[in-house]
Amino acid sequence: MKELLLAIRQKAEAELAATCDEATLEEARVRYLGKKGELTAVLRGMGKLTPEERPAVGQLANEVRETIEGLIAERKAALQAVALEKKLKEEKIDVTAPGKKIAVGERHPLAKVEEELCTIFTSMGFDIVEGPEVEYDHYNFEKLNIPKDHPARDTQDTFYITENILLRSQTSPVQVRTMEVQKPPIRIISPGRVYRSDAVDATHSPVFHQLEGLVVDKGITMGDLKGMLEYFAKQLFGADTKLRLRPHHFPFTEPSAEVDVSCFVCGGKGCRVCKGEGWIEILGAGMVHPNVLRGCGIDPEVYSGFAFGLGIERIVMRKYNIDDMRLLYENDLRFLKQF
Ligand code: DAH
């Protein structure tokens, strides 16, 4: 039996040393020390020994078991160290490898122009105020002197949430909201999104952007409006820019005008951008209608004011010579990177 034990130890030493991963090491452990293992089988056979033989064989058997257990533990540690080393090598980060480039976007031309407009107006002392895009009929139309049966509603058909709540068709309701809570002097602009029930084509979109302006104080005249707009146009389009006011009609201003600037491409001679006209229409404006002032609790006998509203898309398209509005909404980087 002693020989058998020594033979098992020898075999186990060789076999354990040859294991090259933890799975085969575990297999070997089961084969020697497991319930049906070789060493276990020998220990079971001890009962057949004489009482004199038993202590010596028992001691040797324990020694062999301890040796094998020790070898397994050692081998296991060695294999784990190798595995860790391998893993570290595989996962090593090459800090000198070139990094992945993160694509840097561009400001959208609409955002750029809006910012430019805001800068020009704030430099003239205008405050920027915001109004809701979901608006009451009351503010979008009624208080702007556009009652339910007024034909001006036809050109500003929009999206209705209820009979009295809609997506605003213009930024003009911000005039009313401002005058209701702020007493003159008032000098504000309000840029933002507006909506109309228009089919998409090269010059129409159901969502677009406007910038509203309002000045109310004692003694404000059409001359103030014209002077302010002229300064604005020169800032935006260049010092040679000229201004032209054409009579027009808006329900919330009286008198009203459409405002053109001399073409900043040809200087007024006529070209493709101004379609041979020499002039480009950029906004609507006028003196705030007494009904509108009165409706907001401002006495038209004491105060007067002017208002104007411009389409930001239109200015962007003119400024960058873009002939199709849809390009502004497609988010094609090849297009957007040009500005
Ligand atoms: N709200 C008008 C529109 O969408 C533009 C406009 C015209 C605004 C004259 C004004 C104004 O404030 O005075 O067509």
PDB file of N, CA and C in Angstrom, residues 15 28 45 60 62 71 74 87 108 111 128 153 188 273 301 309 334 336:
ATOM      1  N   GLU A  15       1.714  15.193 -13.234  1.00  0.00           N
ATOM      2  CA  GLU A  15       0.502  15.594 -13.937  1.00  0.00           C
ATOM      3  C   GLU A  15       0.096  17.043 -13.604  1.00  0.00           C
ATOM      4  N   ALA A  28      -7.915  17.325 -12.527  1.00  0.00           N
ATOM      5  CA  ALA A  28      -6.882  16.508 -11.855  1.00  0.00           C
ATOM      6  C   ALA A  28      -7.191  16.406 -10.352  1.00  0.00           C
ATOM      7  N   GLY A  45      -9.402   1.765   1.545  1.00  0.00           N
ATOM      8  CA  GLY A  45      -8.885   0.399   1.708  1.00  0.00           C
ATOM      9  C   GLY A  45      -8.126   0.169   3.013  1.00  0.00           C
ATOM     10  N   LEU A  60       1.486   8.328   6.128  1.00  0.00           N
ATOM     11  CA  LEU A  60       1.971   8.538   4.759  1.00  0.00           C
ATOM     12  C   LEU A  60       0.831   9.041   3.862  1.00  0.00           C
ATOM     13  N   ASN A  62      -1.751  10.732   4.714  1.00  0.00           N
ATOM     14  CA  ASN A  62      -1.992  12.151   5.005  1.00  0.00           C
ATOM     15  C   ASN A  62      -0.948  13.047   4.344  1.00  0.00           C
ATOM     16  N   LEU A  71       0.374  21.221  -3.867  1.00  0.00           N
ATOM     17  CA  LEU A  71       0.752  21.393  -5.273  1.00  0.00           C
ATOM     18  C   LEU A  71      -0.390  22.052  -6.070  1.00  0.00           C
ATOM     19  N   GLU A  74      -0.564  25.744  -5.234  1.00  0.00           N
ATOM     20  CA  GLU A  74       0.563  26.453  -5.880  1.00  0.00           C
ATOM     21  C   GLU A  74       0.312  26.648  -7.373  1.00  0.00           C
ATOM     22  N   LYS A  87      -4.252  38.824 -19.728  1.00  0.00           N
ATOM     23  CA  LYS A  87      -5.373  39.745 -19.832  1.00  0.00           C
ATOM     24  C   LYS A  87      -4.879  41.191 -19.866  1.00  0.00           C
ATOM     25  N   HIS A 108     -26.495  76.842 -36.865  1.00  0.00           N
ATOM     26  CA  HIS A 108     -27.396  76.846 -38.010  1.00  0.00           C
ATOM     27  C   HIS A 108     -27.539  78.282 -38.520  1.00  0.00           C
ATOM     28  N   ALA A 111     -30.050  80.277 -36.721  1.00  0.00           N
ATOM     29  CA  ALA A 111     -29.646  80.680 -35.371  1.00  0.00           C
ATOM     30  C   ALA A 111     -28.645  81.828 -35.444  1.00  0.00           C
ATOM     31  N   ILE A 128     -35.106  91.740 -24.960  1.00  0.00           N
ATOM     32  CA  ILE A 128     -35.644  90.558 -25.644  1.00  0.00           C
ATOM     33  C   ILE A 128     -36.672  89.902 -24.738  1.00  0.00           C
ATOM     34  N   ARG A 153     -57.523  86.938 -41.358  1.00  0.00           N
ATOM     35  CA  ARG A 153     -57.359  85.589 -40.791  1.00  0.00           C
ATOM     36  C   ARG A 153     -57.099  84.548 -41.873  1.00  0.00           C
ATOM     37  N   ILE A 188     -39.011  96.596 -27.019  1.00  0.00           N
ATOM     38  CA  ILE A 188     -38.726  95.148 -26.986  1.00  0.00           C
ATOM     39  C   ILE A 188     -38.652  94.540 -28.386  1.00  0.00           C
ATOM     40  N   VAL A 273     -30.859  88.133 -57.472  1.00  0.00           N
ATOM     41  CA  VAL A 273     -31.308  88.068 -56.069  1.00  0.00           C
ATOM     42  C   VAL A 273     -32.557  88.936 -55.849  1.00  0.00           C
ATOM     43  N   GLU A 301     -54.098 108.761 -26.600  1.00  0.00           N
ATOM     44  CA  GLU A 301     -53.985 110.225 -26.637  1.00  0.00           C
ATOM     45  C   GLU A 301     -52.676 110.674 -25.990  1.00  0.00           C
ATOM     46  N   GLY A 309     -42.400  93.559 -37.904  1.00  0.00           N
ATOM     47  CA  GLY A 309     -42.235  92.109 -37.824  1.00  0.00           C
ATOM     48  C   GLY A 309     -41.512  91.632 -39.058  1.00  0.00           C
ATOM     49  N   ARG A 334     -23.574  69.005 -45.304  1.00  0.00           N
ATOM     50  CA  ARG A 334     -22.860  69.592 -46.453  1.00  0.00           C
ATOM     51  C   ARG A 334     -23.398  70.991 -46.760  1.00  0.00           C
ATOM     52  N   LEU A 336     -25.177  72.902 -44.354  1.00  0.00           N
ATOM     53  CA  LEU A 336     -25.043  73.750 -43.167  1.00  0.00           C
ATOM     54  C   LEU A 336     -23.612  74.247 -42.942  1.00  0.00           C
TER      55      LEU A 336
END
